[in-house]
PDB file of C-alpha atoms in Angstrom:
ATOM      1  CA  UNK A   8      -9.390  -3.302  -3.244  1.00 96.00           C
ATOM      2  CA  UNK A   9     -11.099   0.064  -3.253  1.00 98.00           C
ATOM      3  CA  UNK A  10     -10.226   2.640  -6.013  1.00 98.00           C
ATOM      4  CA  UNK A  11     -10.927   6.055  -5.630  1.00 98.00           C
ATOM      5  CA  UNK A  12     -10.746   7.279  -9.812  1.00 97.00           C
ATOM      6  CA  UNK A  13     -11.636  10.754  -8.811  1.00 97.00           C
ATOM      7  CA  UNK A  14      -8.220  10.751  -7.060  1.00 96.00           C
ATOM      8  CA  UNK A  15      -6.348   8.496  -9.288  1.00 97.00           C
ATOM      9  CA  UNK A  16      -5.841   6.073  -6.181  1.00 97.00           C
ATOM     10  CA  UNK A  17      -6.660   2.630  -4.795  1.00 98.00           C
ATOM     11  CA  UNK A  18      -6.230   0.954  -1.626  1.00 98.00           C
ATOM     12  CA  UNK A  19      -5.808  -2.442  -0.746  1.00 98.00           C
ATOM     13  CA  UNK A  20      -6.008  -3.983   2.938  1.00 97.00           C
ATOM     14  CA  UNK A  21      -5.119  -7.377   4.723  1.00 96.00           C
ATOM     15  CA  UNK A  22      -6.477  -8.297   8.417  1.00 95.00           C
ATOM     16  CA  UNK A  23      -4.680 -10.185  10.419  1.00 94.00           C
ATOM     17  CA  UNK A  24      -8.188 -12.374  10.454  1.00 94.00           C
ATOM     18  CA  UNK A  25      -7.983 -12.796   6.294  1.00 95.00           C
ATOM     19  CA  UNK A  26      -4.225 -14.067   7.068  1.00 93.00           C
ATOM     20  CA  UNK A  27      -5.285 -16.891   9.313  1.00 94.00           C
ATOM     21  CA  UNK A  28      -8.031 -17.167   6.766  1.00 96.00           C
ATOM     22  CA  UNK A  29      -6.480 -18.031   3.814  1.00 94.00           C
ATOM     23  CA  UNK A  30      -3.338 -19.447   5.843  1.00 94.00           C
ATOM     24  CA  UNK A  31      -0.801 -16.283   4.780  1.00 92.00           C
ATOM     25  CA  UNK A  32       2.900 -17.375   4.908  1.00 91.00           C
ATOM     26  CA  UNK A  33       5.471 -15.089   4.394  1.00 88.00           C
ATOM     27  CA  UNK A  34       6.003 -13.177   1.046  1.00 91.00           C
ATOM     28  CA  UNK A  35       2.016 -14.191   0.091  1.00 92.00           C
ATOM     29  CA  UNK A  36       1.382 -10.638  -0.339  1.00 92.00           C
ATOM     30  CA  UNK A  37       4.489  -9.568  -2.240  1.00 91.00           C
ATOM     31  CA  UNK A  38       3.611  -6.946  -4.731  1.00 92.00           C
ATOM     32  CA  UNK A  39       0.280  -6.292  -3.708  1.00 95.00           C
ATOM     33  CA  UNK A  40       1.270  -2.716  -2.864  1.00 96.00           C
ATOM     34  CA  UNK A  41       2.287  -2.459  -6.675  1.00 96.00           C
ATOM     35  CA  UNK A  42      -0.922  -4.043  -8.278  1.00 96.00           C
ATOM     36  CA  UNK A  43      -3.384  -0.966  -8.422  1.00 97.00           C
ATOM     37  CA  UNK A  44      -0.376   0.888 -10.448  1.00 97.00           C
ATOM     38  CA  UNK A  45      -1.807  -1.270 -13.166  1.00 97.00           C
ATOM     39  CA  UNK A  46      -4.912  -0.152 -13.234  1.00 97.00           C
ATOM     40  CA  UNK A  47      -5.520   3.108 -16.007  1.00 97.00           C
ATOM     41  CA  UNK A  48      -5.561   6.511 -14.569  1.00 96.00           C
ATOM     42  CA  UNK A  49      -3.698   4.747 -10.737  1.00 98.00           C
ATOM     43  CA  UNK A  50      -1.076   6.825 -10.256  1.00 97.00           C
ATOM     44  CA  UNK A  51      -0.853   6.212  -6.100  1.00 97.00           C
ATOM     45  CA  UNK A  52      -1.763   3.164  -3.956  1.00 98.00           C
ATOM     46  CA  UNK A  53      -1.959   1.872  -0.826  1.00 98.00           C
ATOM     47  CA  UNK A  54      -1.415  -1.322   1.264  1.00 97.00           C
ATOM     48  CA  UNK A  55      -2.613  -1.989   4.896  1.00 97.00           C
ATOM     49  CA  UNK A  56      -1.579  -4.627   6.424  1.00 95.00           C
ATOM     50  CA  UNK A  57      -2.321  -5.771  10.075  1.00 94.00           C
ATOM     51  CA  UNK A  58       0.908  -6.745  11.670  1.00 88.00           C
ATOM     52  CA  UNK A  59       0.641  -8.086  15.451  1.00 86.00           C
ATOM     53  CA  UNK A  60      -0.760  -4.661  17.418  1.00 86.00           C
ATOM     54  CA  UNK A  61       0.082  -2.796  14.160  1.00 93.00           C
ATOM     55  CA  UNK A  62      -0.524  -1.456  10.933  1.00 94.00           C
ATOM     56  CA  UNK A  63       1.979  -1.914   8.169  1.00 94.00           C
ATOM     57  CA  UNK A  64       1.665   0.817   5.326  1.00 96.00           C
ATOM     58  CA  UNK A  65       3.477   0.548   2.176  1.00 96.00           C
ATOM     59  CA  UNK A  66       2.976   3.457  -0.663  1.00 97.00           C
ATOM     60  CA  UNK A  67       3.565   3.151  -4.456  1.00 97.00           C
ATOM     61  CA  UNK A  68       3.174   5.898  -6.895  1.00 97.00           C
ATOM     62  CA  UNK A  69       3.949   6.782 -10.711  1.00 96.00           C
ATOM     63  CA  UNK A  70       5.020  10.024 -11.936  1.00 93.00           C
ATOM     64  CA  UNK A  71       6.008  13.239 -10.061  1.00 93.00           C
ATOM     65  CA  UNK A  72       3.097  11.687  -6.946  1.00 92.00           C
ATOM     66  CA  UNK A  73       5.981  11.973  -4.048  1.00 95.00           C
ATOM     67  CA  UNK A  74       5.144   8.627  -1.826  1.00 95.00           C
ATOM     68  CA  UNK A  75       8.315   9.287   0.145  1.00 95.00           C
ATOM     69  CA  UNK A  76       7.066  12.884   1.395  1.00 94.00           C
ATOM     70  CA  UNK A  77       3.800  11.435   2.736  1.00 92.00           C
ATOM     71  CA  UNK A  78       5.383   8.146   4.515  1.00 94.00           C
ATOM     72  CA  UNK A  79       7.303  10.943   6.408  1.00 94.00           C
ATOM     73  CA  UNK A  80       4.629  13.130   7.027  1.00 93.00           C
ATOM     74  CA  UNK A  81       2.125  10.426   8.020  1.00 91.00           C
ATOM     75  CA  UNK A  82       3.473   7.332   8.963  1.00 90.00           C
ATOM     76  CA  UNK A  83       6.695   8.142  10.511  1.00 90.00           C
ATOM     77  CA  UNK A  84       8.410   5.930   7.981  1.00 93.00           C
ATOM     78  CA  UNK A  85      10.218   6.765   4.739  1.00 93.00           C
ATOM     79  CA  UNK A  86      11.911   4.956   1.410  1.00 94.00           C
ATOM     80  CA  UNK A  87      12.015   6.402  -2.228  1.00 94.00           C
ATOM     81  CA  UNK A  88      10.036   8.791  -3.958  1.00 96.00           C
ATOM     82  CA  UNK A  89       7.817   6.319  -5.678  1.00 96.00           C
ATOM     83  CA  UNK A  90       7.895   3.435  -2.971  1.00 95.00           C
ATOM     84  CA  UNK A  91       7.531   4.166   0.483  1.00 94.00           C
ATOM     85  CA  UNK A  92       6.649   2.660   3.786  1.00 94.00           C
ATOM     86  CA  UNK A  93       6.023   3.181   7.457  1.00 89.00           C
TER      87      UNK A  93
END
């Protein structure tokens, strides 16, 4: 995980080389998205996660941070305004 306090973020990344690693099965990494939330003065995170030939984003936030707006904008994906994904 790397947090960034200056801009109240963190983000947290899985390669498809840690997976085989630490032999990921499915639902391992449930939540991670979520964890940095916890963290004082988080108010937006990120998870990357490689995905055969791709890269799976997921996007939490607290407060009026709009997660949703930037899946769209970015990532071609979309969900709610505090969870989001693409």
């Amino acid at each position: 995980m790397k947090v960034y306090p200056k801009c109240h973020s963190a983000v947290i990344s899985l390669t498809a080389e840690e997976m085989r690693r630490y032999n990921h099965q499915t639902g391992d990494a449930e939540g991670f998205a979520n964890l940095p939330l916890s963290i004082k003065g988080i108010m937006f995170s990120v998870f990357l996660r490689e995905e055969t030939g791709k890269i799976k984003v997921s996007l939490r936030s607290k407060g009026d941070f709009d997660a949703n707006k930037m899946a769209k904008q970015y990532y071609h994906g979309g969900g709610h305004k505090n969870a989001s994904g693409g």
